[in-house]
Short mmCIF file of C-alpha atoms and ligand atoms in Angstrom, two decimals:
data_model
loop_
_atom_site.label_atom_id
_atom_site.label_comp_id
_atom_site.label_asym_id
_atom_site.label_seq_id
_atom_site.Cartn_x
_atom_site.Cartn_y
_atom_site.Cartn_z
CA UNK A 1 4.18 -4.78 27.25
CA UNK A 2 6.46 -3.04 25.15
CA UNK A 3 8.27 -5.09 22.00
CA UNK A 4 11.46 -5.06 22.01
CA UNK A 5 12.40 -7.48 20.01
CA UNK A 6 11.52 -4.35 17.16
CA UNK A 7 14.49 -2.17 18.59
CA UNK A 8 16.08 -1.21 14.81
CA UNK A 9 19.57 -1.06 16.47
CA UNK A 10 19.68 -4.58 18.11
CA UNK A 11 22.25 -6.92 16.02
CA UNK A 12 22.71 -10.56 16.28
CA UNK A 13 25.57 -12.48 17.30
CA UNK A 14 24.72 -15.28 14.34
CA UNK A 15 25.25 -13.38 11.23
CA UNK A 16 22.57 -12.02 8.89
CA UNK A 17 23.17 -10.51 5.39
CA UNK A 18 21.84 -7.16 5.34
CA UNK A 19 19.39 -8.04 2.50
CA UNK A 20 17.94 -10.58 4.26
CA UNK A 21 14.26 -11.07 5.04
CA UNK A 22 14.97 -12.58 8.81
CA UNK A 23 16.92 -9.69 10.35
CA UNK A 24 17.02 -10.29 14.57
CA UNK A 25 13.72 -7.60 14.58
CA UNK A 26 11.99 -10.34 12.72
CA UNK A 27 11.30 -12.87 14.67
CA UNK A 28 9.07 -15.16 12.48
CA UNK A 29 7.45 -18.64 13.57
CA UNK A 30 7.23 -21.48 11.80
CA UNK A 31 7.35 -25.68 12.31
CA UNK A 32 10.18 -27.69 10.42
CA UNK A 33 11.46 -31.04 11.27
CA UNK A 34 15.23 -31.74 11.40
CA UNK A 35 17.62 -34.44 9.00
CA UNK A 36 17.02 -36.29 12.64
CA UNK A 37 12.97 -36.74 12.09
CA UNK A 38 12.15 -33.89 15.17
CA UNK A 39 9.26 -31.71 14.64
CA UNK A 40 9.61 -28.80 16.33
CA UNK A 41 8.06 -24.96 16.13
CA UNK A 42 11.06 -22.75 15.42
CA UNK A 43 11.85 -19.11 14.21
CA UNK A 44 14.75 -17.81 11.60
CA UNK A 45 17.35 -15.62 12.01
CA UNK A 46 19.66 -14.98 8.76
CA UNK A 47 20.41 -18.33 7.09
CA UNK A 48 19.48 -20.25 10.33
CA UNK A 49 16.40 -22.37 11.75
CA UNK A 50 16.03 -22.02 15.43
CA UNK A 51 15.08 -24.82 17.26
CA UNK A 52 12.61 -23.05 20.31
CA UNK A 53 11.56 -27.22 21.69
CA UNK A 54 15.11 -27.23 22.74
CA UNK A 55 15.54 -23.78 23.05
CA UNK A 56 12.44 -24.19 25.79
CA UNK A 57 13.86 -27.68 27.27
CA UNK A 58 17.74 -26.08 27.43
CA UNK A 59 15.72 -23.36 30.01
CA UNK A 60 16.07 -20.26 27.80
CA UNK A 61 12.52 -19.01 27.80
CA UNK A 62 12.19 -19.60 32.20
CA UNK A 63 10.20 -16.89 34.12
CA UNK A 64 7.69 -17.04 31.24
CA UNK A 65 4.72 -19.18 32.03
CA UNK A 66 4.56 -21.69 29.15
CA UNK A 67 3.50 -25.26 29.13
CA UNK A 68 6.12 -28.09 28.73
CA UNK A 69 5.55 -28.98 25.67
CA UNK A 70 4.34 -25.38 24.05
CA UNK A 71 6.36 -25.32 21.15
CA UNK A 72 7.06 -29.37 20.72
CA UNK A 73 3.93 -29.66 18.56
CA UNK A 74 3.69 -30.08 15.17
CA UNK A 75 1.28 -26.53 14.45
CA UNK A 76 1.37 -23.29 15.86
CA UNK A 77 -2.14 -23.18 17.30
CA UNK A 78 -1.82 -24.07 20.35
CA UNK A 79 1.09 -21.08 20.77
CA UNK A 80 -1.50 -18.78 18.92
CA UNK A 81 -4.07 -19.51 21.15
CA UNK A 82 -2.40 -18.29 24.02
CA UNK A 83 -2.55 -15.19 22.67
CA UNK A 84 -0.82 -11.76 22.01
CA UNK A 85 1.13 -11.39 25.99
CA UNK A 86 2.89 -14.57 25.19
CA UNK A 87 3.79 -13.98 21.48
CA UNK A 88 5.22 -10.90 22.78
CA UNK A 89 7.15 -12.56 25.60
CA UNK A 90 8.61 -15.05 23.83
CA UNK A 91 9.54 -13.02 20.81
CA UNK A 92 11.23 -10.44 23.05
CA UNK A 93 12.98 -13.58 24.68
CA UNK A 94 14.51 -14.67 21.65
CA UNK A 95 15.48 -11.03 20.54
CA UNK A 96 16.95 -11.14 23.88
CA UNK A 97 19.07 -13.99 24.03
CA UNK A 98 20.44 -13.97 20.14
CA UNK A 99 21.29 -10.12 21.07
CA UNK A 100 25.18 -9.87 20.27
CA UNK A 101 26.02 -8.20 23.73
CA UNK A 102 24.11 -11.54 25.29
CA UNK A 103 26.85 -14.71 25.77
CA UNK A 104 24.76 -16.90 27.04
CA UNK A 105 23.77 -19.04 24.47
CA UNK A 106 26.14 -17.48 22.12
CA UNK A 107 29.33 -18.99 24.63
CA UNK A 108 27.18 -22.47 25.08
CA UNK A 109 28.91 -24.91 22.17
CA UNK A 110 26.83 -27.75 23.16
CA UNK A 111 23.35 -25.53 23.41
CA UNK A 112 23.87 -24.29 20.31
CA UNK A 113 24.57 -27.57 18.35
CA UNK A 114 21.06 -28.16 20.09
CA UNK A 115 19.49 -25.53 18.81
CA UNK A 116 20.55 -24.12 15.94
CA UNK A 117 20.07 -25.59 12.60
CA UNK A 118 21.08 -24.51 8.87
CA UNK A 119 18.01 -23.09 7.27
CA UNK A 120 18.68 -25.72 4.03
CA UNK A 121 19.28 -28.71 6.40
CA UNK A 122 15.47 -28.78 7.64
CA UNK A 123 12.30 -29.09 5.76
CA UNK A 124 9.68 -26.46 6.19
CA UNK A 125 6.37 -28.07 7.12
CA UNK A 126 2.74 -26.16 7.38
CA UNK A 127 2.69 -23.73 9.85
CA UNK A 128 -0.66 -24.18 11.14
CA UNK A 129 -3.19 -26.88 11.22
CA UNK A 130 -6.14 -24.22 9.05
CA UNK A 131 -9.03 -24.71 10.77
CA UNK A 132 -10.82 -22.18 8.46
CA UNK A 133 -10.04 -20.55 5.03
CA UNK A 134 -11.94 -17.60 4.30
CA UNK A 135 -10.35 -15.33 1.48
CA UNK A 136 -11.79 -11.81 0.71
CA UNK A 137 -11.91 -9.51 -2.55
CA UNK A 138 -10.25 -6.30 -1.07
CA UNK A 139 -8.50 -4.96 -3.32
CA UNK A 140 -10.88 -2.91 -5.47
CA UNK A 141 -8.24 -2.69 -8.13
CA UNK A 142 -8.83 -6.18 -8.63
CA UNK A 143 -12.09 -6.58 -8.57
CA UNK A 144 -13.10 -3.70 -11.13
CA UNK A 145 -10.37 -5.33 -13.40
CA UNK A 146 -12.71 -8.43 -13.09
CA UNK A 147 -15.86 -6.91 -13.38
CA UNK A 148 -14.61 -4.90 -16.00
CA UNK A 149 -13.62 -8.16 -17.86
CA UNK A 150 -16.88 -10.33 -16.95
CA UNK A 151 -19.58 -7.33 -17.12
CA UNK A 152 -17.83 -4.77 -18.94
CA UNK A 153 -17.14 -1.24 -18.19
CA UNK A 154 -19.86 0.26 -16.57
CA UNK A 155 -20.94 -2.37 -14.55
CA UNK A 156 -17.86 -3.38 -13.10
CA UNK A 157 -18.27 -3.10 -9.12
CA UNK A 158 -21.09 -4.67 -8.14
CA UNK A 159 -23.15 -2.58 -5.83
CA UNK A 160 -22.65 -4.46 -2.61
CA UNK A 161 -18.60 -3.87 -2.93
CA UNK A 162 -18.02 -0.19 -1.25
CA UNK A 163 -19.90 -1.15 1.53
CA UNK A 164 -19.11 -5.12 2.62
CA UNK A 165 -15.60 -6.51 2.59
CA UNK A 166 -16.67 -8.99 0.06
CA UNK A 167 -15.63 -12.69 1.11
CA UNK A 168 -16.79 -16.92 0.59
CA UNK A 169 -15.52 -19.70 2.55
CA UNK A 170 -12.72 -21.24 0.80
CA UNK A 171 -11.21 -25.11 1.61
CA UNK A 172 -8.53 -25.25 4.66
CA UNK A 173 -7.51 -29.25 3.67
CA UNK A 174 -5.84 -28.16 0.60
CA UNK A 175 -3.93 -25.19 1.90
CA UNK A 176 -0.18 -26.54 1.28
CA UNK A 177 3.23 -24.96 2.34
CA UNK A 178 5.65 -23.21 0.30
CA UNK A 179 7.22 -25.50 -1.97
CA UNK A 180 5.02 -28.37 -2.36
CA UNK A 181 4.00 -29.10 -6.51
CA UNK A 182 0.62 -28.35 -7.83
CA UNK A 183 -1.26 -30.58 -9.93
CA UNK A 184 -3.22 -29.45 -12.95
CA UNK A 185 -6.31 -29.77 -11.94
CA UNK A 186 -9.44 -31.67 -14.15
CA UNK A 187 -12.90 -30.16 -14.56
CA UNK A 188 -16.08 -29.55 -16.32
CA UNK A 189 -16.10 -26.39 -18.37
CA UNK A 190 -17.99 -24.42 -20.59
CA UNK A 191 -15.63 -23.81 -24.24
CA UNK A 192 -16.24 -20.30 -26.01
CA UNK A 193 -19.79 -20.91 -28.42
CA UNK A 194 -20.25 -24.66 -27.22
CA UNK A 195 -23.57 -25.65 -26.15
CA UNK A 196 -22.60 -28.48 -24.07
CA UNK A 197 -20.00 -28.34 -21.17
CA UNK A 198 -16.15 -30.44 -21.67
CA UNK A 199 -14.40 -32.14 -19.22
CA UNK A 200 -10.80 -32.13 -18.95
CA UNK A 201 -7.87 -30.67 -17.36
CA UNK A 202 -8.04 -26.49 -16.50
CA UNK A 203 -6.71 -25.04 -19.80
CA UNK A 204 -6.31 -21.78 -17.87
CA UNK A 205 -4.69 -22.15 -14.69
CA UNK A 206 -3.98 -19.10 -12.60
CA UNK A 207 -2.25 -17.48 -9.76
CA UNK A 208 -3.75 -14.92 -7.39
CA UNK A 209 -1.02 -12.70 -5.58
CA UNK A 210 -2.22 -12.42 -1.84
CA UNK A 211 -1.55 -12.18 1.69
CA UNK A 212 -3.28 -13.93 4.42
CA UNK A 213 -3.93 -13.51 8.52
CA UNK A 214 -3.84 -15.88 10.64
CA UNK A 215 -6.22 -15.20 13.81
CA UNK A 216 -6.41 -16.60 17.38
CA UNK A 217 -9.52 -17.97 18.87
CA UNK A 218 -10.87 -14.59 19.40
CA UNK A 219 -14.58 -14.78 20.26
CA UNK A 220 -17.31 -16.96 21.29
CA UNK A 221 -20.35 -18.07 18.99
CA UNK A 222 -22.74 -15.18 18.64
CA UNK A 223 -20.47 -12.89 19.90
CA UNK A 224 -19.09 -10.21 17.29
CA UNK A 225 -15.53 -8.73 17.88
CA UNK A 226 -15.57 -5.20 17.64
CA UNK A 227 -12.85 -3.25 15.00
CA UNK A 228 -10.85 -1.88 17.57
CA UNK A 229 -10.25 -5.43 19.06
CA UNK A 230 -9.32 -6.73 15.69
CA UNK A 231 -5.35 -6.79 15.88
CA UNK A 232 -5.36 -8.15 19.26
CA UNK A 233 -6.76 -10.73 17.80
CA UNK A 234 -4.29 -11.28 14.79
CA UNK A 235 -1.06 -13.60 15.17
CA UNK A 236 0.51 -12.40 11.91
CA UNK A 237 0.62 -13.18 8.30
CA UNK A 238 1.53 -14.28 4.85
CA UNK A 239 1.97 -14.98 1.37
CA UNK A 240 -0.78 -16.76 0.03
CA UNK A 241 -0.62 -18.19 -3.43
CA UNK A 242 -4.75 -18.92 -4.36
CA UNK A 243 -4.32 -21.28 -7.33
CA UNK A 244 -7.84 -20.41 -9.43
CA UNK A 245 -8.32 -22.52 -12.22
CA UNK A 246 -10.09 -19.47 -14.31
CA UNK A 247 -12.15 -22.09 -17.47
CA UNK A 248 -13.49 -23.88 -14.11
CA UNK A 249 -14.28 -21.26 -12.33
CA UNK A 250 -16.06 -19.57 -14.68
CA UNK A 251 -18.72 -22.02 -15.79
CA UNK A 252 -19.39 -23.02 -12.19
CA UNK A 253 -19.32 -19.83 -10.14
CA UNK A 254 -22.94 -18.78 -10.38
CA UNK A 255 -24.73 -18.16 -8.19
CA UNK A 256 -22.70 -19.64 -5.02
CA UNK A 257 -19.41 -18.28 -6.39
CA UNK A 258 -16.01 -20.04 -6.21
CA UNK A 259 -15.94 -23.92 -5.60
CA UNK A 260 -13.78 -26.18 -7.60
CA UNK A 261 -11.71 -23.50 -9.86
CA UNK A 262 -10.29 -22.52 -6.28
CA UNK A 263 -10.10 -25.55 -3.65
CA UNK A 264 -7.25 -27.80 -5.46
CA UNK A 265 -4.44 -25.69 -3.76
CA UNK A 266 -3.61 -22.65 -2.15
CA UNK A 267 -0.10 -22.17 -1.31
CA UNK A 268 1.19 -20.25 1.86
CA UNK A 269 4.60 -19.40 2.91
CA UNK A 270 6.41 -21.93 5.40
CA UNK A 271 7.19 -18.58 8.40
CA UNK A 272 4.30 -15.97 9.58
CA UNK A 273 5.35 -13.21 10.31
CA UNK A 274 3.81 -11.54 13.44
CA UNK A 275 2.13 -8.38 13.49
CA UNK A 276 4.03 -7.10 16.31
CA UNK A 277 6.72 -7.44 13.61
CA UNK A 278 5.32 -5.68 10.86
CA UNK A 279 4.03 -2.84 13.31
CA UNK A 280 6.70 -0.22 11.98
CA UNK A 281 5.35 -0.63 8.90
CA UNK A 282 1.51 0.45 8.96
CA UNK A 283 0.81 3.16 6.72
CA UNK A 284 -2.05 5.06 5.31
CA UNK A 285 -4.89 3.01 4.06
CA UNK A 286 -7.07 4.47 0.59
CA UNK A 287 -9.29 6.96 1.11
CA UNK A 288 -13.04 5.39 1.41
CA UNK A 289 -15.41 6.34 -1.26
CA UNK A 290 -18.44 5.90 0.76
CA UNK A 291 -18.15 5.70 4.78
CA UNK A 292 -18.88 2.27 6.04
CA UNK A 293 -21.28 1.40 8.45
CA UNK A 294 -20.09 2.13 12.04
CA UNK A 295 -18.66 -1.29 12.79
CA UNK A 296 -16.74 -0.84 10.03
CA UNK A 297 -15.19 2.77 10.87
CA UNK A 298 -11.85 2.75 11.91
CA UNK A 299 -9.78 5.25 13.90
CA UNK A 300 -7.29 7.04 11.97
CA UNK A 301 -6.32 6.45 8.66
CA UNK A 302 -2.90 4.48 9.35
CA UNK A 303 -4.92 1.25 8.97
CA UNK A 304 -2.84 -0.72 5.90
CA UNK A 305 0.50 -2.10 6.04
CA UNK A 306 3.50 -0.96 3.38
CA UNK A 307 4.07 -4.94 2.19
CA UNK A 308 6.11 -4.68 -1.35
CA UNK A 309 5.01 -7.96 -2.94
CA UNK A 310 6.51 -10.00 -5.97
CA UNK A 311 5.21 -12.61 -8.08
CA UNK A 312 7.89 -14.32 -10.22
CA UNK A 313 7.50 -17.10 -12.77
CA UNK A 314 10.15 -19.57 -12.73
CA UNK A 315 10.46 -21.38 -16.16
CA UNK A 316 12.32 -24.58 -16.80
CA UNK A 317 15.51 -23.56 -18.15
CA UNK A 318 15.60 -21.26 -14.41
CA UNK A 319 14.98 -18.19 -16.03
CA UNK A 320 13.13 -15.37 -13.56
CA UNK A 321 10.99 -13.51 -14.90
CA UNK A 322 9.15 -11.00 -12.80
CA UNK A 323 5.20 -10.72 -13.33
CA UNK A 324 3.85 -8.34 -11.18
CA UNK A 325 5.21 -5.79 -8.56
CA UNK A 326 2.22 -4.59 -6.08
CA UNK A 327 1.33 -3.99 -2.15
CA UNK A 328 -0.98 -4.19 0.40
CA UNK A 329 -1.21 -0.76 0.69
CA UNK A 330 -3.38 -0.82 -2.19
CA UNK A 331 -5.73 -2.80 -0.21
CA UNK A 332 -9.17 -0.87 0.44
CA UNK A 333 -10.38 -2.74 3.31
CA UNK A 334 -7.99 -3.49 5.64
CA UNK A 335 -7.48 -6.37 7.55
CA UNK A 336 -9.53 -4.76 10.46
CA UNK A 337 -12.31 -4.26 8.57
CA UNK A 338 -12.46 -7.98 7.22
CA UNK A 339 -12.23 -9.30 10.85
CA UNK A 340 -14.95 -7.38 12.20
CA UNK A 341 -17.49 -7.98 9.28
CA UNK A 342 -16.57 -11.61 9.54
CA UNK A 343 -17.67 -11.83 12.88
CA UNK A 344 -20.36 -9.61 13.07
CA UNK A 345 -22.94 -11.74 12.75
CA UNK A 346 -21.61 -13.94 15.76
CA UNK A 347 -19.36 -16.61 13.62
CA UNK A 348 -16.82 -17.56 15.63
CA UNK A 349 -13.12 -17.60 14.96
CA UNK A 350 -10.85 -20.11 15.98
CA UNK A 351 -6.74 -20.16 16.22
CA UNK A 352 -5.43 -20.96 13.20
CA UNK A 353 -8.27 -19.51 10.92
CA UNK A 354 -6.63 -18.42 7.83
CA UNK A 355 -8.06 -14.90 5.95
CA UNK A 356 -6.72 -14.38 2.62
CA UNK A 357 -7.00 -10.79 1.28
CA UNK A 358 -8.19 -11.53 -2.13
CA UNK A 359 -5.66 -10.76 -5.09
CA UNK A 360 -3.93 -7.41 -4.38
CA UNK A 361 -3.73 -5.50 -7.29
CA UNK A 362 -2.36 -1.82 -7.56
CA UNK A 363 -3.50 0.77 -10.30
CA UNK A 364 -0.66 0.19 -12.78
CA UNK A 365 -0.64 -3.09 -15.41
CA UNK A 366 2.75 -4.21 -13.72
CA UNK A 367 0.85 -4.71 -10.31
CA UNK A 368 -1.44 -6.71 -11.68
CA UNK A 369 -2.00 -9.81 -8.88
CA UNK A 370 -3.23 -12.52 -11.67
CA UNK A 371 -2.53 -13.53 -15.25
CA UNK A 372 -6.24 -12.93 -15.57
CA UNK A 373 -5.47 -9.36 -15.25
CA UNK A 374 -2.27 -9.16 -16.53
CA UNK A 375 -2.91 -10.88 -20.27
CA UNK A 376 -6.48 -8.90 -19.86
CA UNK A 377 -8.39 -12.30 -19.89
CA UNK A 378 -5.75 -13.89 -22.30
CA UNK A 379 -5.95 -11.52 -24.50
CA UNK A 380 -2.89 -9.97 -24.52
CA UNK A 381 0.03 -13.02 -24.11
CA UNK A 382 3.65 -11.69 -21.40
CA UNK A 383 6.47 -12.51 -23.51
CA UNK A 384 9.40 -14.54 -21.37
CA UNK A 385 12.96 -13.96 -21.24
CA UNK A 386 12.91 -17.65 -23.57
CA UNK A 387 10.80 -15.69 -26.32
CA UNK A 388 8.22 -18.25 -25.30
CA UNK A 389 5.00 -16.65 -23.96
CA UNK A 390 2.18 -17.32 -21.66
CA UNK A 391 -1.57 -16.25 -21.06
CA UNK A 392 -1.78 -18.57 -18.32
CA UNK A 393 0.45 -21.40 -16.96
CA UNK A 394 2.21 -24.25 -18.18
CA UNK A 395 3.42 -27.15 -16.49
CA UNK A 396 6.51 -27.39 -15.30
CA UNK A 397 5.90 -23.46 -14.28
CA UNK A 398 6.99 -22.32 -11.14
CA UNK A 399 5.57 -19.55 -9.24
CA UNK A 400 7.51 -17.89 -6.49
CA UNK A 401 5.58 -14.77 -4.56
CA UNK A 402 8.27 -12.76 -2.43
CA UNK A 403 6.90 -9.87 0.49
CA UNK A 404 9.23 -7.52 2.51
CA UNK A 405 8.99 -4.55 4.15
CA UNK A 406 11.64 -1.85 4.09
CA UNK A 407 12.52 1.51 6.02
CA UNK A 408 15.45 3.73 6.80
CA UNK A 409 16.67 0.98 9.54
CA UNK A 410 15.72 -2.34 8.87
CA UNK A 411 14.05 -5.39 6.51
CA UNK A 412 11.22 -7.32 7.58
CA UNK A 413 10.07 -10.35 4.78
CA UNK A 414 8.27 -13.54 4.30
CA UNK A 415 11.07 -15.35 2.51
CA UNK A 416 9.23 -17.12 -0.69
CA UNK A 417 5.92 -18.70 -1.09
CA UNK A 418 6.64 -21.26 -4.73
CA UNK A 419 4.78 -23.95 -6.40
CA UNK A 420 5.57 -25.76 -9.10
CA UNK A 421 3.10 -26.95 -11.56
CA UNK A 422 2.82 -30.54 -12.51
CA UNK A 423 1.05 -32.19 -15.21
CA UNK A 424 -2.53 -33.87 -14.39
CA UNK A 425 -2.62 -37.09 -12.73
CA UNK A 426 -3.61 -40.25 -14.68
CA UNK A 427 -7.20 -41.21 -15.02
CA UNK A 428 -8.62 -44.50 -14.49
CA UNK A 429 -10.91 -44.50 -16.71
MN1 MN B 501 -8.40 -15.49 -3.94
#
């Protein structure tokens, strides 16, 4: 089926400002509820929230065989898990009928006080109920800046990294939407020349600069899916925020690797955006330094996906000020290539499994994905617009990552993925 919802020349009939990150080609879903206490899944256009339970009741998506109640539900997964014809349909349907030469709903006063909402009169809720949360270390930017860091120089990939899209299970009951406060979390740690571990709040709390994918239930236990089947098997993606809370982390990640210094938050943005979407914008992928094992060849080498990405701190006073600048172009194993390894011992993936990418960081300082990285293990304090300065964050901080995609004809974005930083909750005792 052909998507042409993408057509670059289509233009709305509700207006959209041309630097906006929900042009008509977008199409994003997401699940808000209303000022009148309705849950509903809905998708963005410009400044507005699109109400697709009413949109569905008022008759606008007949001819295409969805249940009653498809997008009445208060998570995406069910929608996802009716996989890629149906996304396409209905996101074609919508292009369709919000199409400026279309009057149907555009001439409907009452249907549209049904379904159409002001983007800042709902509240963005999770997208997806996360079955799953695994998040990779692709980007190999990033992880030689942490080897280089933790074992030094010449030691700095481990061995295992050209060869296996490096992952761990992460927590999914913790994964929050885009604007929802983060509290400093407590933890045993391991101060610089003490002999005995403290415990306390995280003195070094971080942000990792990531996207995620969000899959459908795409194979059966035991069964691997094979690379070339990957993207059928993708809904879309976003911004993913992986709080790491580095002084925790660090005493407590060998030998099982991550646990606590990661599972107190990670933040996603409140839309995905589907691949389908972001299809335009697949580019060239790094060159591989060693070839993979077979199931991890790809055709071609248009395999990565031209994402600019931003990670902005937020300080009290409402100062910006812009920390890193990268892509997931940089990323060296694509999104393919995690899929298939993930499932090629026979674990099973489910719809609404989340896949982070690990932090993407490019080859420059200023596309850094972490503070980590970008104060070289706090060595090297960012100076503010305030004159105040940070090696990691402060509370009352408040990170805001940004994505879009950009060519001659049109803008494709995630809108923002922010959390704010709160102090630690009171102890009992
Ligand atoms: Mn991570």
């Amino acid at each position: 089926m052909k998507i042409t919802a993408n057509n670059p020349d289509r233009k709305s009939w509700l207006p959209v400002d041309s630097d906006s990150d929900f042009p008509i080609q977008n199409i994003p879903f997401g699940v808000f509820i209303t000022k009148d206490d309705i849950i509903t899944i809905g998708t963005r256009i410009g400044e507005f929230a699109i109400d697709l339970g009413a949109f569905h009741q008022l008759g606008y998506f007949n001819g295409i065989p969805l249940t009653d109640d498809m997008f009445m539900q208060d998570s995406l997964n069910d929608f996802i898990a009716d996989g890629r014809k149906t996304w396409r349909h209905v996101r074609n349907r919508i292009a369709d009928v919000f199409d400026v030469n279309n009057p149907k709903l555009q001439q409907n006063e009452k249907h549209k006080e049904a379904i159409i909402f002001d983007v800042n009169e709902v509240e963005m809720l999770m997208p997806i109920d996360v079955g799953d949360y695994t998040d990779f270390y692709s980007s190999k930017e990033h992880a030689t800046n942490v080897g280089k860091m933790f074992r030094g120089e010449d030691n700095a990939l481990m061995p295992n990294w050209l060869h296996i899209p490096v992952g761990y299970h992460g927590r999914s009951s913790s994964v929050v939407v885009s604007g929802t406060s983060i509290r400093r979390p407590y933890g045993q740690t391991m101060p610089k020349g003490a002999t005995k571990p403290v415990f306390g709040p995280s003195k070094l709390l971080d942000m990792e600069l990531e996207t995620a994918f969000i899959t459908t239930a795409a194979n059966n236990l035991g069964e691997p899916i094979p690379i070339e089947d990957a993207y059928e098997n993708i809904f879309g993606m976003v911004l993913l925020n992986d709080w790491s809370a580095r002084d925790i982390q660090k005493w407590e990640y060998v030998p099982l690797g991550p646990f606590l210094g990661k599972n107190f938050a990670s933040t996603i943005s409140a839309w995905i955006v589907t691949m389908d979407a972001l299809e335009p914008f697949r580019c060239e992928s790094p060159k591989k330094e060693i070839q993979p094992l077979p199931y991890l060849q790809e055709k071609g080498t248009n395999n990565n996906f031209d994402i600019k990405l931003e990670a902005v701190l937020e300080t009290e006073n409402g100062d910006l000020n812009i920390l890193s600048e990268s892509n997931t172009k940089y990323l060296y194993w694509s999104m393919a290539q995690q899929l298939a390894h993930h499932t090629v011992n026979g674990c099973n993936v489910r719809s609404g499994d989340m896949m982070g990418s690990g932090t993407i960081s490019g080859p420059t300082k200023s596309s850094y994905g972490s503070m980590l990285e970008l104060t070289w293990g706090g060595k090297k304090p960012i100076t503010l617009k305030d004159r105040t300065t940070r090696t990691f964050f402060k509370d009352g901080d408040n990170v805001v990552l940004r994505g879009y995609c950009e060519n001659e004809n049109v803008r494709i974005g995630f809108g923002k993925c922010t959390g704010k930083i709160l102090p630690p909750v009171k102890l009992k005792k």
